[in-house]
XYZ file of C-alpha atoms in Angstrom:
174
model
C 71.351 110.488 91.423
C 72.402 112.885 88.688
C 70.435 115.491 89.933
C 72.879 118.353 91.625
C 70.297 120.597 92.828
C 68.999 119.122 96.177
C 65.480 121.269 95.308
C 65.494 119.376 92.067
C 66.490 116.222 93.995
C 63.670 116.645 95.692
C 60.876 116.581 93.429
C 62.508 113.680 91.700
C 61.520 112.151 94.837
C 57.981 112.733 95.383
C 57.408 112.235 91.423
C 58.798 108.484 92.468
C 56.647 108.916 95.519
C 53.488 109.635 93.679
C 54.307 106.508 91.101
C 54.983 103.901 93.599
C 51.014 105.437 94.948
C 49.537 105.389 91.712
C 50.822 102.101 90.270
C 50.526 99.949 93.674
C 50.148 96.667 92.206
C 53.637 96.983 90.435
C 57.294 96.462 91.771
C 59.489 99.289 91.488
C 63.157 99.111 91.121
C 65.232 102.940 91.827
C 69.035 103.234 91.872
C 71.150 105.818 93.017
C 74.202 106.228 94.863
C 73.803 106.324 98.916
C 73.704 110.271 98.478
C 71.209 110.681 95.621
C 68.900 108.437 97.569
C 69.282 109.713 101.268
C 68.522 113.438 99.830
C 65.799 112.903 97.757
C 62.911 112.150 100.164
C 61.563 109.212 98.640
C 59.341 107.478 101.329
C 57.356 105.099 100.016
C 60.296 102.413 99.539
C 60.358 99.495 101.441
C 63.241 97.690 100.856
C 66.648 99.475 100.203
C 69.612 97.462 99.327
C 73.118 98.805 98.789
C 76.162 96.861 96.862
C 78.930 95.724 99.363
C 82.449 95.782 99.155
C 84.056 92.897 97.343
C 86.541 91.219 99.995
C 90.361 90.075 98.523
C 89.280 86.737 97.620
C 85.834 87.692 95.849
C 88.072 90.139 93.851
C 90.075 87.597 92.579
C 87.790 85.133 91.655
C 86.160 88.086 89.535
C 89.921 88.644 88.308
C 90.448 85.137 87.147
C 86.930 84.956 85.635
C 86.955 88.070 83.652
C 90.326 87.142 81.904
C 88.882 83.901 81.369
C 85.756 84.945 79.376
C 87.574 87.812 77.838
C 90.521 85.971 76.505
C 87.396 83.565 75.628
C 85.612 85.867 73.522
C 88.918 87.476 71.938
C 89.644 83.975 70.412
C 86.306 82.754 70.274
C 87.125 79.604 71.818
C 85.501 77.164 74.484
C 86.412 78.892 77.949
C 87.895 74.853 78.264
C 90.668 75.313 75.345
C 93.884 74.726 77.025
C 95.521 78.087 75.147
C 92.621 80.107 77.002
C 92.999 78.796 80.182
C 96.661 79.227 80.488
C 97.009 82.829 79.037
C 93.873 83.548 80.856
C 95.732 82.309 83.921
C 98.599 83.913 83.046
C 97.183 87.643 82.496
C 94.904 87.220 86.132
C 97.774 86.199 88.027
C 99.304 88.972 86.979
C 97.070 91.625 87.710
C 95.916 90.481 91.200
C 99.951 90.369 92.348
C 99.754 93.925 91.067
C 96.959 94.574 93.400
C 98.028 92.685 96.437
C 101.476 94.576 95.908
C 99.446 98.353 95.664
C 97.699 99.625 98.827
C 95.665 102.161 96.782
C 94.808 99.381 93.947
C 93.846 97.015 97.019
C 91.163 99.484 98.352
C 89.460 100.459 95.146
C 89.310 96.839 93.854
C 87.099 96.246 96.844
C 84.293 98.122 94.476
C 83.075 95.862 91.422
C 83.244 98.711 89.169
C 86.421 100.206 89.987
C 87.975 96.374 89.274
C 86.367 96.311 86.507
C 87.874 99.293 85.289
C 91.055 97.978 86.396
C 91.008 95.052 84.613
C 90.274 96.903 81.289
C 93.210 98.855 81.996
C 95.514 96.261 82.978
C 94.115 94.160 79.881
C 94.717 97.071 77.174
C 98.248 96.339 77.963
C 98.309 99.660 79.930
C 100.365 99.956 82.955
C 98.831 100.285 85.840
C 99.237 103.605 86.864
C 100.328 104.839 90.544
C 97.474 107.033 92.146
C 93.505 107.098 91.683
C 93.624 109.829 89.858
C 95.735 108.927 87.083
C 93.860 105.240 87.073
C 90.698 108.045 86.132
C 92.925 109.086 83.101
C 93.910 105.759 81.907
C 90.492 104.201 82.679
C 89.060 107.429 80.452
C 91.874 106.616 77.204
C 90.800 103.023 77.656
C 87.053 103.818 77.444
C 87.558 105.946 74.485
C 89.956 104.092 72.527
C 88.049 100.715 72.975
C 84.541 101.371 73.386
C 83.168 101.135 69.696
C 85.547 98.594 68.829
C 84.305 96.522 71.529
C 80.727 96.824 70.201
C 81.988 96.449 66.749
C 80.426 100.229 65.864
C 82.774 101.987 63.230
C 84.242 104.951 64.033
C 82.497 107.696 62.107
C 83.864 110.643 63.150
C 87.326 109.903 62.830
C 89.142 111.328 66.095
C 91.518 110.028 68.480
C 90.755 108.786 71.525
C 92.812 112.655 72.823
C 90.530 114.802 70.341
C 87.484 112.647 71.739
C 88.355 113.820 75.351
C 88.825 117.157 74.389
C 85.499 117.640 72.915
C 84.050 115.847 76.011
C 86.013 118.171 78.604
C 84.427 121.220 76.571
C 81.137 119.312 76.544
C 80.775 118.241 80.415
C 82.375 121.832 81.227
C 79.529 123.427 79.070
């Protein structure tokens, strides 16, 4: 999947090929975005599944769900205390009238990532931003302002989430 070169692509696919041959008795998992896999030639795969759209209704049950565990965890409470439900309830029912009301925010919560991403956003107290591409740059400042707190990993470096993205650009770019 990561692999640009389709030549490269390529024998990543008959390396899988020659695994799945030489360890038979085993079950084999591969994933990769529809591209990755249609290029790369694998052949020996006999069942290929693909993760489906999420339809309104499956998006907000994830919605209310997520807020529920995270506002869970923040407190570390019983997803049952009354004070978690309702600002759980509160900070969901926000968020999917925000996404009802948005066309664009409609059509990428359909992928469970991409809400997932959203609800970070929207949770960080962020607005939520009008066009995909600056949902990218919030979704990146989120990601790099949060992430080690999140895992409760200290911050050894000592840059801002900005000089973090910086070095990254130059990084990715190199």
């Amino acid at each position: 999947d990561e692999v640009a070169n389709t030549q490269e692509l390529r024998k990543v696919g008959k390396w899988i090929d020659k695994q799945i041959s030489r360890y038979e008795g085993n079950c084999f998992v591969v994933t990769s975005r529809p591209f990755g896999y249609k290029e790369s030639g694998i052949s020996r795969i006999s069942t290929v599944t693909s993760v489906q759209p999420l339809y309104f209704e499956e998006s907000e049950s994830f919605i209310k769900n997520w807020y529920l565990e995270t506002e869970r965890k923040s407190r570390a409470l019983d997803r049952k205390d009354l004070g978690v439900v309702r600002e759980a309830g509160v900070r969901s029912g926000d968020l999917i009238a925000r996404i009802r009301n948005r066309p664009y925010l409609r059509r990428l919560s359909s992928n469970p990532l991409l809400l997932t991403m959203i609800a970070m956003v929207h949770s960080s107290g962020s607005s939520l931003p009008k066009s995909r591409a600056e949902l990218y740059d919030a979704i990146c400042k989120v990601l790099l302002s949060r992430q080690q707190d999140d895992k409760g990993i200290a911050d050894t470096i000592g840059l801002d989430p900005e000089q973090k993205r910086l070095a990254l650009q130059a990084l990715a770019f190199k």
